[in-house]
Coordinates of C-alpha atoms in Angstrom, one line a residue:
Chain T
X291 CA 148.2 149.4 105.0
X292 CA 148.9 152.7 103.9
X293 CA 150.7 154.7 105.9
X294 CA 149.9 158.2 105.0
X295 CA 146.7 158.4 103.4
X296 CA 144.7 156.3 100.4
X297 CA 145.5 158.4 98.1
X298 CA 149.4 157.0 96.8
X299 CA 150.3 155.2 94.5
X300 CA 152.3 151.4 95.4
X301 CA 155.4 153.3 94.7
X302 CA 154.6 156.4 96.8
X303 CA 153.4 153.9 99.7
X304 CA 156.8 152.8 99.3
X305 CA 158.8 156.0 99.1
X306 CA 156.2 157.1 102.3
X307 CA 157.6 154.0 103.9
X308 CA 161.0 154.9 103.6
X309 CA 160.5 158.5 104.8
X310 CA 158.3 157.4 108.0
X311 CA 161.0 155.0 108.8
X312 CA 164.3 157.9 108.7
X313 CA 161.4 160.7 109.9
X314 CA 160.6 157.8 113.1
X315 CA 164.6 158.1 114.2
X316 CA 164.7 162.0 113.6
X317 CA 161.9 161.9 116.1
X318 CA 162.9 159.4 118.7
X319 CA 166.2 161.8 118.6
X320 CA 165.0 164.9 119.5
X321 CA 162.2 163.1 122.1
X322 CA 162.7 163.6 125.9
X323 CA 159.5 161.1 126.6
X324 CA 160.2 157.6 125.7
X325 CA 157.4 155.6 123.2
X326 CA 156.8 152.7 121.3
X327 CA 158.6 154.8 117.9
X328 CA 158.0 151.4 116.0
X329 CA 154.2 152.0 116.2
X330 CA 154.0 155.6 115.1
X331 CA 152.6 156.0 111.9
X332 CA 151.2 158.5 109.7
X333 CA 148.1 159.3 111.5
X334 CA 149.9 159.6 114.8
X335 CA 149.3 163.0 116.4
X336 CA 152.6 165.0 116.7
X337 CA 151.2 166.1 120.2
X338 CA 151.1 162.5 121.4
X339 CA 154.6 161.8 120.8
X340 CA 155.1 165.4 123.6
X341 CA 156.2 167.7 120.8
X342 CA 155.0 171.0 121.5
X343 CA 155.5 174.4 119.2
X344 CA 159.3 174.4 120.7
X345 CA 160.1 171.1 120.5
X346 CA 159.2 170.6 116.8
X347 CA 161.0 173.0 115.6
X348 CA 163.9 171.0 116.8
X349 CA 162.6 168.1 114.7
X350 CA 162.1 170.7 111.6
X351 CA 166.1 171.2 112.3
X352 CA 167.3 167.6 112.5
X353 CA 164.7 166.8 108.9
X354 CA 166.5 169.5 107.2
X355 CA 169.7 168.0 108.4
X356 CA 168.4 164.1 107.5
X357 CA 167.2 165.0 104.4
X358 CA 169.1 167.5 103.0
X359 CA 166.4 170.3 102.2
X360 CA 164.7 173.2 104.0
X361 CA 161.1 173.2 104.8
X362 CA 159.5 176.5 105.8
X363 CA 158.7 176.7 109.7
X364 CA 155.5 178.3 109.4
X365 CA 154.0 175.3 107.4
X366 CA 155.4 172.5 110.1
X367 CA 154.3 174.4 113.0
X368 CA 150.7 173.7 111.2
X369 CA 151.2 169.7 111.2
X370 CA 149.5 167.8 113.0
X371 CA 150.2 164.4 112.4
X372 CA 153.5 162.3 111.2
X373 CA 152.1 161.9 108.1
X374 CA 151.0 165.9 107.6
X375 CA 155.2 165.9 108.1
X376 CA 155.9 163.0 105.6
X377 CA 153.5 165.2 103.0
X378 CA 155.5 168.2 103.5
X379 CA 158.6 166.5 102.8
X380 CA 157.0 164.9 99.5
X381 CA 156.6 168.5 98.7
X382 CA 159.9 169.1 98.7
X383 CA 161.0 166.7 97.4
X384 CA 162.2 164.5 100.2
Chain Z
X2 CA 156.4 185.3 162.2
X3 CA 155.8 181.9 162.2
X4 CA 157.6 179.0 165.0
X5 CA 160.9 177.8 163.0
X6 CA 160.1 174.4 162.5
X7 CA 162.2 171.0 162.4
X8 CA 163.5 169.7 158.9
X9 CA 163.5 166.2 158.7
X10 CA 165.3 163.8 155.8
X11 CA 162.7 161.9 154.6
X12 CA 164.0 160.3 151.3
X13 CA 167.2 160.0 149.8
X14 CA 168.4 158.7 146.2
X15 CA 172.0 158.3 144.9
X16 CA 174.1 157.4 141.7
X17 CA 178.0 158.0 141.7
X18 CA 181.3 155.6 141.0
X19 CA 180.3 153.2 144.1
X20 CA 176.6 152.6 143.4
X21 CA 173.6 153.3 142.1
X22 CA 171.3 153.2 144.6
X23 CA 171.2 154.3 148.5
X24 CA 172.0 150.3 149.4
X25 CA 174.6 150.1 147.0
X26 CA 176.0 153.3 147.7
X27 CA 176.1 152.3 151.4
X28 CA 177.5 148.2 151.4
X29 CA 180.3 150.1 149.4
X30 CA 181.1 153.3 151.9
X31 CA 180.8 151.1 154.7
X32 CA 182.9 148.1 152.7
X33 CA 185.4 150.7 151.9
X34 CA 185.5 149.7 148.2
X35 CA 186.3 153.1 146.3
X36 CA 184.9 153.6 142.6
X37 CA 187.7 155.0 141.5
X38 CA 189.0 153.7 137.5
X39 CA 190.1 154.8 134.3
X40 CA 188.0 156.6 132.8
X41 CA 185.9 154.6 130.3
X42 CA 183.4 156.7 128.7
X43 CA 185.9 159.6 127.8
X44 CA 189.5 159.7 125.1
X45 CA 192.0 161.2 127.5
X46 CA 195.0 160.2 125.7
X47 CA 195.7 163.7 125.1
X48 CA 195.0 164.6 128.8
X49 CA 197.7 164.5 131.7
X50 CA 194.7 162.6 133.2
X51 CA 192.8 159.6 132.9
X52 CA 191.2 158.5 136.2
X53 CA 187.8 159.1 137.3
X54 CA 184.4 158.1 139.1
X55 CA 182.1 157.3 136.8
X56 CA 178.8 155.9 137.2
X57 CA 177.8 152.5 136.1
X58 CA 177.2 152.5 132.7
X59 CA 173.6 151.0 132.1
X60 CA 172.4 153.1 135.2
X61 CA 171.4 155.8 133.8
X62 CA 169.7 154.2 130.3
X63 CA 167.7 151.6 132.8
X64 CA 166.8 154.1 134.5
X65 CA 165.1 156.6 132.0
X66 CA 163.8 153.9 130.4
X67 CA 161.7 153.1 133.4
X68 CA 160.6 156.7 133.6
X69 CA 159.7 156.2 129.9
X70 CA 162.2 159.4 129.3
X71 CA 164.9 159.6 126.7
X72 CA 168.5 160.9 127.4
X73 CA 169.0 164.6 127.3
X74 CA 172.1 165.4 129.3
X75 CA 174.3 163.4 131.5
X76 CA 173.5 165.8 134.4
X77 CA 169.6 166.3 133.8
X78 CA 169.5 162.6 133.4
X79 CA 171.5 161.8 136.7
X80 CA 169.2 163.9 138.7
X81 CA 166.0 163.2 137.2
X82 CA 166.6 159.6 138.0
X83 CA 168.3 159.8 141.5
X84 CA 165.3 162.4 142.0
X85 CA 162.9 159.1 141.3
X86 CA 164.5 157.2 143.8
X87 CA 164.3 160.1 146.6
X88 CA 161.0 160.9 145.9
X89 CA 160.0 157.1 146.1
X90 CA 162.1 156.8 148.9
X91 CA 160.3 159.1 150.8
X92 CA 156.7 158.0 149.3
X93 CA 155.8 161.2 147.1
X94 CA 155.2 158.9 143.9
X95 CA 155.2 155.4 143.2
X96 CA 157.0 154.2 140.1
X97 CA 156.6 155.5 136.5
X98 CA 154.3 158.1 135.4
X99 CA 152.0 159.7 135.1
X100 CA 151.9 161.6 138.6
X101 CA 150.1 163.8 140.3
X102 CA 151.1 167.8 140.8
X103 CA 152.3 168.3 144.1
X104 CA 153.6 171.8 145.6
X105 CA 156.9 170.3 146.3
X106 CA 159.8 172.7 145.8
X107 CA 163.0 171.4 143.8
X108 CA 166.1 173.5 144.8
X109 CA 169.5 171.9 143.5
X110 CA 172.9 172.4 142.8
X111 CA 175.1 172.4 140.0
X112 CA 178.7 173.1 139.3
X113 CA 178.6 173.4 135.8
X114 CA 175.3 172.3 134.7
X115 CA 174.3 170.8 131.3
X116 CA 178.0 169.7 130.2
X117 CA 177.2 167.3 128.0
X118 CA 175.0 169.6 126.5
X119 CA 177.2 172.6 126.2
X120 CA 179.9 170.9 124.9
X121 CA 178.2 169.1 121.9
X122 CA 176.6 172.8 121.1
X123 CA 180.4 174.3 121.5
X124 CA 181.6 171.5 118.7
X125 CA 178.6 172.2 116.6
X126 CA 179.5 176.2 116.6
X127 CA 182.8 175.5 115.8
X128 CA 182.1 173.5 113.2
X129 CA 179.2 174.8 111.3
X130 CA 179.2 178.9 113.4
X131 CA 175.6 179.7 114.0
X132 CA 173.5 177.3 111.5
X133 CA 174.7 174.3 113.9
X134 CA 173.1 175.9 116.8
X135 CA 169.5 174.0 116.8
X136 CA 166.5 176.0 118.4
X137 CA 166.0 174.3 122.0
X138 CA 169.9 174.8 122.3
X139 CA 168.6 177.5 125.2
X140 CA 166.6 174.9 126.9
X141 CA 169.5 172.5 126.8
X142 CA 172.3 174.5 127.8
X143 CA 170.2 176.6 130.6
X144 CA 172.1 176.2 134.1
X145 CA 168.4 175.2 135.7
X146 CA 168.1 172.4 133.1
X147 CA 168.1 170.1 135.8
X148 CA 166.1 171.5 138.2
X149 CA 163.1 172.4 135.5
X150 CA 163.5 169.3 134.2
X151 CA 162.8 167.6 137.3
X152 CA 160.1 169.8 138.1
X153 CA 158.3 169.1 134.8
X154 CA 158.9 165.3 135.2
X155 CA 157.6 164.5 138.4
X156 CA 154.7 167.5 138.3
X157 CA 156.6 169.1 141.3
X158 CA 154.7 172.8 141.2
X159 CA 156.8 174.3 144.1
X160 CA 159.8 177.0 143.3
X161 CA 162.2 175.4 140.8
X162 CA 165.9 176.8 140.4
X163 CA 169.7 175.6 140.9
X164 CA 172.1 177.0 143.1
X165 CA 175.3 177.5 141.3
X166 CA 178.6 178.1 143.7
X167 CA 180.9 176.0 142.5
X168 CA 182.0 172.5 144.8
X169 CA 179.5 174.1 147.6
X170 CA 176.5 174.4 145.2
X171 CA 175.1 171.5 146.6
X172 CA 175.5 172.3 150.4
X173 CA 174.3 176.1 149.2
X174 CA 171.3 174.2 147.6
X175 CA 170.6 172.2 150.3
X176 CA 170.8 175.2 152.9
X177 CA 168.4 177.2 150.8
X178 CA 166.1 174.4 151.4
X179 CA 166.5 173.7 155.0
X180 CA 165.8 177.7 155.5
X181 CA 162.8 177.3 153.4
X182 CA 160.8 174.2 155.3
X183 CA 162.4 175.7 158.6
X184 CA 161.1 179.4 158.4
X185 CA 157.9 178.0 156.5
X186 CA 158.1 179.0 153.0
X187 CA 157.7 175.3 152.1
X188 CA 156.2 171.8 153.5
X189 CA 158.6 169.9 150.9
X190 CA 161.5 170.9 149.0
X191 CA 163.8 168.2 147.0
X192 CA 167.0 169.1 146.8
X193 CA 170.9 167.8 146.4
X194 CA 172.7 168.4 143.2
X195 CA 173.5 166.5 140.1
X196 CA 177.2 167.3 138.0
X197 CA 178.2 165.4 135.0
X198 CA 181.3 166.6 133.0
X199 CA 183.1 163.5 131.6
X200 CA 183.4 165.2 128.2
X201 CA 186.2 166.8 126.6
X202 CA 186.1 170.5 127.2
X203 CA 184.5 169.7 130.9
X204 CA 187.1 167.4 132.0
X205 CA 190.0 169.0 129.7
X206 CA 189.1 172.7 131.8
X207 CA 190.2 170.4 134.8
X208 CA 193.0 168.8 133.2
X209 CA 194.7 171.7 132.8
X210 CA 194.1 173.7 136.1
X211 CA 196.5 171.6 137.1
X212 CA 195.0 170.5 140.4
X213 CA 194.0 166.6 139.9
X214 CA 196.3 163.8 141.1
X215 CA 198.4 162.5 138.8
X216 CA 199.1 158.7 140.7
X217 CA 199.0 156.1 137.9
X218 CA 197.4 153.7 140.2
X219 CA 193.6 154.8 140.4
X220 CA 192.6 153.2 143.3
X221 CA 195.5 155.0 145.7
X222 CA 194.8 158.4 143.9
X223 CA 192.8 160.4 145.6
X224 CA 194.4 160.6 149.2
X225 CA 192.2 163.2 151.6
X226 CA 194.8 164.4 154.3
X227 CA 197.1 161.7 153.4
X228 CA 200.9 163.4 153.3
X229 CA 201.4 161.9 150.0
X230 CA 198.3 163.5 148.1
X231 CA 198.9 164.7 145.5
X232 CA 195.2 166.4 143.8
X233 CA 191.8 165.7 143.2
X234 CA 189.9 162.9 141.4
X235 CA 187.0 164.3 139.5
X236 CA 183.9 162.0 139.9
X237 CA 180.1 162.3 138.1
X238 CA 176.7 161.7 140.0
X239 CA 173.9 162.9 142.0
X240 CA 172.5 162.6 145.1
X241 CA 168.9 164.0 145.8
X242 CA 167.0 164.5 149.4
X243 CA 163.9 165.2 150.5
X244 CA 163.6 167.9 152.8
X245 CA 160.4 168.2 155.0
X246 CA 158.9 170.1 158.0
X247 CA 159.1 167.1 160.7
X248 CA 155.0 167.7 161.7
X249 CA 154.2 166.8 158.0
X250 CA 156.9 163.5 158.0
X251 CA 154.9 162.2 161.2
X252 CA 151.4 163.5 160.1
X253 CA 151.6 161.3 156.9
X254 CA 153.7 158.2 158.8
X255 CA 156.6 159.4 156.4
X256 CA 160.3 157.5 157.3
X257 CA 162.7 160.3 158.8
X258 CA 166.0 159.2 157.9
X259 CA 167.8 161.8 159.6
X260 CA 167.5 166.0 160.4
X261 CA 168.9 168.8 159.3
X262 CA 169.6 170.6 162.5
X263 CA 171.4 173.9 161.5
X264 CA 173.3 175.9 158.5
X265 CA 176.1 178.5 158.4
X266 CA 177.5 180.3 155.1
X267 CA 180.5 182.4 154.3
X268 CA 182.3 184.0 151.6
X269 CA 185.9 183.7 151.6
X270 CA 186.1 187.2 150.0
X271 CA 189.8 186.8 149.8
X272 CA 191.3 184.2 146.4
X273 CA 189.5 182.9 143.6
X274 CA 190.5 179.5 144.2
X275 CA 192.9 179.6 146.9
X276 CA 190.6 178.6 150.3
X277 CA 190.8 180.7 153.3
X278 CA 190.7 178.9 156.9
X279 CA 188.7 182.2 158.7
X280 CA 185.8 182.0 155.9
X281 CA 185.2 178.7 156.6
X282 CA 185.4 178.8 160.1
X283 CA 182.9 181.6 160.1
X284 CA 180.3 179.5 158.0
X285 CA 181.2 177.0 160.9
X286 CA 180.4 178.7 163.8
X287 CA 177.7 180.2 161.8
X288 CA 176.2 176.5 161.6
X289 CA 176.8 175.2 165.2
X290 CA 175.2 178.2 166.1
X291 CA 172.2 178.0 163.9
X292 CA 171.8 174.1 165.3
X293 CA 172.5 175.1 168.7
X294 CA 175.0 172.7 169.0
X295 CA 178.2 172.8 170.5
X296 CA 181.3 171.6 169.6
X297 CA 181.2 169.0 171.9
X298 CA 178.1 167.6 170.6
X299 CA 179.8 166.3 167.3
X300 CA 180.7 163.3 166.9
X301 CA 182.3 163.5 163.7
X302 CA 183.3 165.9 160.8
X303 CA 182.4 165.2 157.2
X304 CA 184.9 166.9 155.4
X305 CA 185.5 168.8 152.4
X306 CA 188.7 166.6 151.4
X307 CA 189.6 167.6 148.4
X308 CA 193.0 165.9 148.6
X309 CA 194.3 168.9 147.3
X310 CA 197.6 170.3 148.9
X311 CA 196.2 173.8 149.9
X312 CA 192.7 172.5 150.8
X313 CA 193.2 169.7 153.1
X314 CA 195.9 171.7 155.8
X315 CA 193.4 174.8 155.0
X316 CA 190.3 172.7 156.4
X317 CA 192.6 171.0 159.2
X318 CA 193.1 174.5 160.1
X319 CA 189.8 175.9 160.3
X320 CA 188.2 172.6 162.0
X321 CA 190.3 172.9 164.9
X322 CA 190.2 176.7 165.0
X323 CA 186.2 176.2 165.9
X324 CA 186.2 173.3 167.5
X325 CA 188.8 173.3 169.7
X326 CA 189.8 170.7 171.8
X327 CA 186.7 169.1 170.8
X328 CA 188.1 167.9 167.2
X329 CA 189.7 165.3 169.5
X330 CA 186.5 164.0 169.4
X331 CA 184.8 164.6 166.4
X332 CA 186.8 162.5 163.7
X333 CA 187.0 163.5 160.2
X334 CA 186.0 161.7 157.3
X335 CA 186.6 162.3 153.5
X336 CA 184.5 160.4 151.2
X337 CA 185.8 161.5 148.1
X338 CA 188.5 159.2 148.7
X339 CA 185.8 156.6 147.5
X340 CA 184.2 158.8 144.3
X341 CA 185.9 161.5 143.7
X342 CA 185.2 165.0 143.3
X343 CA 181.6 165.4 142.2
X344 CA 181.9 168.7 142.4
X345 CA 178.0 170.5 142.3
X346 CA 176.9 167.2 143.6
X347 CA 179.8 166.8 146.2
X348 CA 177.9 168.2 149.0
X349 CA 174.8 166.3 148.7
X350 CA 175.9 162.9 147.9
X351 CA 178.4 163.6 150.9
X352 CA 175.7 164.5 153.1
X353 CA 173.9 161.3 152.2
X354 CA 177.1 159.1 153.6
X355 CA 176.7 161.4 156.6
X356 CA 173.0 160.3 157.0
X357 CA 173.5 156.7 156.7
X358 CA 176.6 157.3 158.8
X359 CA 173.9 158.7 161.5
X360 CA 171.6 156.0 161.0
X361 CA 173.9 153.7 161.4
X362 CA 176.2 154.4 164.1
X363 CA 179.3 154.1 162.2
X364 CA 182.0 156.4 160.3
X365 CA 183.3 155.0 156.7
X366 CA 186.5 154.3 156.6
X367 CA 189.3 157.1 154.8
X368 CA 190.3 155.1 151.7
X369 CA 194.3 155.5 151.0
X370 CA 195.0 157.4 154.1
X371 CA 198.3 155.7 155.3
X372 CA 200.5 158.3 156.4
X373 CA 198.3 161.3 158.2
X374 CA 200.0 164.7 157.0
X375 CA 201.1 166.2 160.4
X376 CA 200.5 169.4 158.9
X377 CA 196.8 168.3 159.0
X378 CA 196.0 168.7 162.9
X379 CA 192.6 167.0 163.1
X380 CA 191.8 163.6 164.3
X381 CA 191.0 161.3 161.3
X382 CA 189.2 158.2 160.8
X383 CA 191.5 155.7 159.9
X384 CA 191.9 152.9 157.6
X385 CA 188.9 151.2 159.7
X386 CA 185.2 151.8 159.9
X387 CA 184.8 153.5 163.6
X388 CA 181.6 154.0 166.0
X389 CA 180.2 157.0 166.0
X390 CA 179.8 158.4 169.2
X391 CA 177.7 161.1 169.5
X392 CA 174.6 162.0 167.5
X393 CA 175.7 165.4 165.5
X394 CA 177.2 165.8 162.5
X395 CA 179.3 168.4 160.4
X396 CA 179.3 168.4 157.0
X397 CA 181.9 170.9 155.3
X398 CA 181.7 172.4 151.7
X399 CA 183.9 175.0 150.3
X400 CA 184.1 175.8 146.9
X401 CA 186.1 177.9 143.9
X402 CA 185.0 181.8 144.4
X403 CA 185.3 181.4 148.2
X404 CA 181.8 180.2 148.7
X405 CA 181.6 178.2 151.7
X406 CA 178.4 176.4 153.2
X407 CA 178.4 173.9 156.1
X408 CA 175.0 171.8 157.9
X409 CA 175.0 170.5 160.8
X410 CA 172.7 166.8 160.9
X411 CA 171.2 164.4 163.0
X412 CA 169.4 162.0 163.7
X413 CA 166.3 160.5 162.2
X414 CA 163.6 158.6 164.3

């Protein structure tokens, strides 16, 4: 299954893959409700994981931190879903 | 204005160095096996100091887990889970969420509030200056962490805020919320206190004020009243209670575990730290007379009992300069002999041995008290657990800033 969308290539499913898997631990970090973090993929809502417009910038700290870049806040506070995350960090170059 | 109404206990929930739960908490007390170790979670090899209470490790983890919560901070965690088992306790919710909103008020006490929290935020400044400060650091580090928290966990939609004063926060806390259900500006308040500080700059603050005990053997350390005391013993936990008007406890079939019959406050007004035997006699009197109980009426004293030098012959002091001849017959009991200083929690997990002491007729023994400091003119409970003879109860709090707060319980049904 893809995790992000139909649209990548094998070698993008895989570099996807790797990102869900380090973005799943940045998120389980910065959680105070406990969830099934194995199960959230790329079409998981941000919301459902209890992230609010607080919260994810705390998650937008400890990616920059993970991955070693800087994403601009005003584009995460649009995402909705994991995988709207995983995109941005494609973007740059995650 | 409104009849002052009755405030009875109807839940109770605990977590320090001798158990995890009320049961625990109580075979222990009334065992008399103290909780008092090296500490295990903390490096203090660079401290005068390494003993402590701490709380059993998987308590805390086992619990949020079953409250499907992940760990924020030691002290927001403690309460929210010994706040789970109060509020179970007393039959406001019944096991993991999601719950229901429910005006109940959550009014606790904290000495110094999100440690764990503050401290990891300190390193990160230090380290990195003011790019290592990550945006909910407010949140975090707020004082009323644990209260909000709490409140936002359980749906709780009455007032939510903490009561900081030091080693009488809780006491302060749990006043405020006595007054509240009694005058009838709430049905159902939770309240207690929650302190967890086993962390570098927390404990190494304390390290160097120079007031813990610095016995090598843990279990004989902390010595309330005992001539060869010698300081404190720092200990982490919680203890929650559920504080509500006695009509709604019967209308709903609720258990009452006890009453909170009466509360008196003072300020010092003299020394920072140094304790002042006429401010806490005032917030004495103050609470006999808001119980209408006499001295006579106590059966025992649940002491402050710091097992420092100036606080122990202060309190001795001030017990016998309001009671009287009466202290004769109101023994005094020290349970931080058996956890240590908990500090913001102190007065509320304290207050919880009281309760069970009420419930159950008996007084915990006074761990490591073998040779009474005459200096210290009160009867004590001795090495033994003792009766308790009459149905009321003092429970003493006086904390750093002269705050002093002091309730007066009793007994359940």
């Amino acid at each position: 299954m893809n995790l992000i969308g139909d649209s990548l290539s094998p070698m993008d499913a895989e570099g996807a893959s790797e990102i869900l898997s380090r973005l799943r631990d940045v998120l389980r970090d910065s959680a105070v409700e406990e969830h099934d973090w194995d199960a959230v993929v790329g079409e998981t809502p941000i919301e459902s994981l209890g992230f609010d417009s607080l919260t994810i910038l705390d998650v937008l700290y400890d990616v920059e931190e993970e991955f070693g870049i800087a994403l601009d806040p005003k584009q995460v506070v649009k995402t909705r879903t994991v995988g709207e995350i995983i995109a941005l960090l494609e973007q740059n170059g995650a | 204005m409104a009849e002052p109404r009755r405030v009875a206990v109807t839940g109770l929930g605990v977590a320090c160095a001798i158990g995890t739960d009320v049961e625990s908490f109580s075979a222990s007390l009334f065992a008399g096996r103290g909780g008092i170790a090296e500490l295990q979670s903390l490096d203090t090899s660079e401290m005068k100091v390494g003993i402590g209470g701490e709380v059993e490790p998987d308590f805390v983890p086992a619990g949020l887990k079953r409250l499907r919560r992940r760990p924020t901070d030691r002290a927001v965690d403690l309460g929210i889970v010994t706040a789970a088992q109060a509020l179970e306790d007393a039959g406001l919710i019944d096991g993991a969420p999601p719950y229901e909103p429910q005006p109940v008020a959550v009014i606790l006490g904290t000495a110094v509030g999100a440690a764990e929290s503050n401290t990891t935020l300190q390193q990160r400044f230090a380290e990195r200056g003011v790019r290592g400060l990550r945006p909910t650091s407010v949140p975090r580090v707020m004082d009323n962490a644990i209260s909000g928290g709490i409140s936002i966990h359980f749906r709780l939609t009455g007032a939510n805020y903490v009561v900081i004063s030091a080693c009488t926060s809780a006491t302060n806390a749990m006043g405020t919320a006595y007054r509240m259900v009694h005058h009838g500006y709430a049905d159902t308040v939770l309240t207690g206190g929650a302190d967890g500080f086993f962390d570098p700059f927390y404990y190494g603050v304390w390290n160097n004020l120079g007031v813990m005990s610095k016995n090598p053997d843990p279990a004989r350390a902390c010595r309330p009243f005992d001539a060869g005391r010698d300081g404190c013993v720092l200990g982490e936990g919680a203890g929650m209670l559920v504080f509500e008007s006695w009509e709604r406890a019967r209308a709903r079939g609720a258990r009452i575990r006890g009453e909170v019959v009466g509360y008196g406050e003072s300020s010092d007004a003299s020394h920072i730290t140094s304790p002042s035997a006429e401010g806490q006699a005032v917030a004495m009197r103050a609470a006999l007379t808001s119980a209408g109980v006499g001295p006579s009426d106590l059966g025992a004293v649940n002491a402050h009992g710091t097992a420092t030098l100036a606080n122990d012959v202060c309190e001795s002091e001030s017990i016998r300069a309001v009671l009287g001849d009466a202290a004769e017959q109101a023994p005094v009991s020290a349970n931080k002999s058996y956890f240590g200083h908990t500090l913001g929690a102190s007065g509320a997990i304290e207050s919880i041995a009281a309760l069970l002491g009420i419930e159950q007729g008996r007084l915990p023994a006074n761990l490591n008290l073998e040779n009474p400091d005459p200096e210290c003119r009160v009867r004590l409970v001795g090495g033994d657990a003792e009766a308790l003879e009459r149905p009321f109860l003092m429970k003493n709090s006086f904390g750093f800033g002269g705050s002093n707060g002091v309730l007066v319980l009793g007994p359940g049904e």
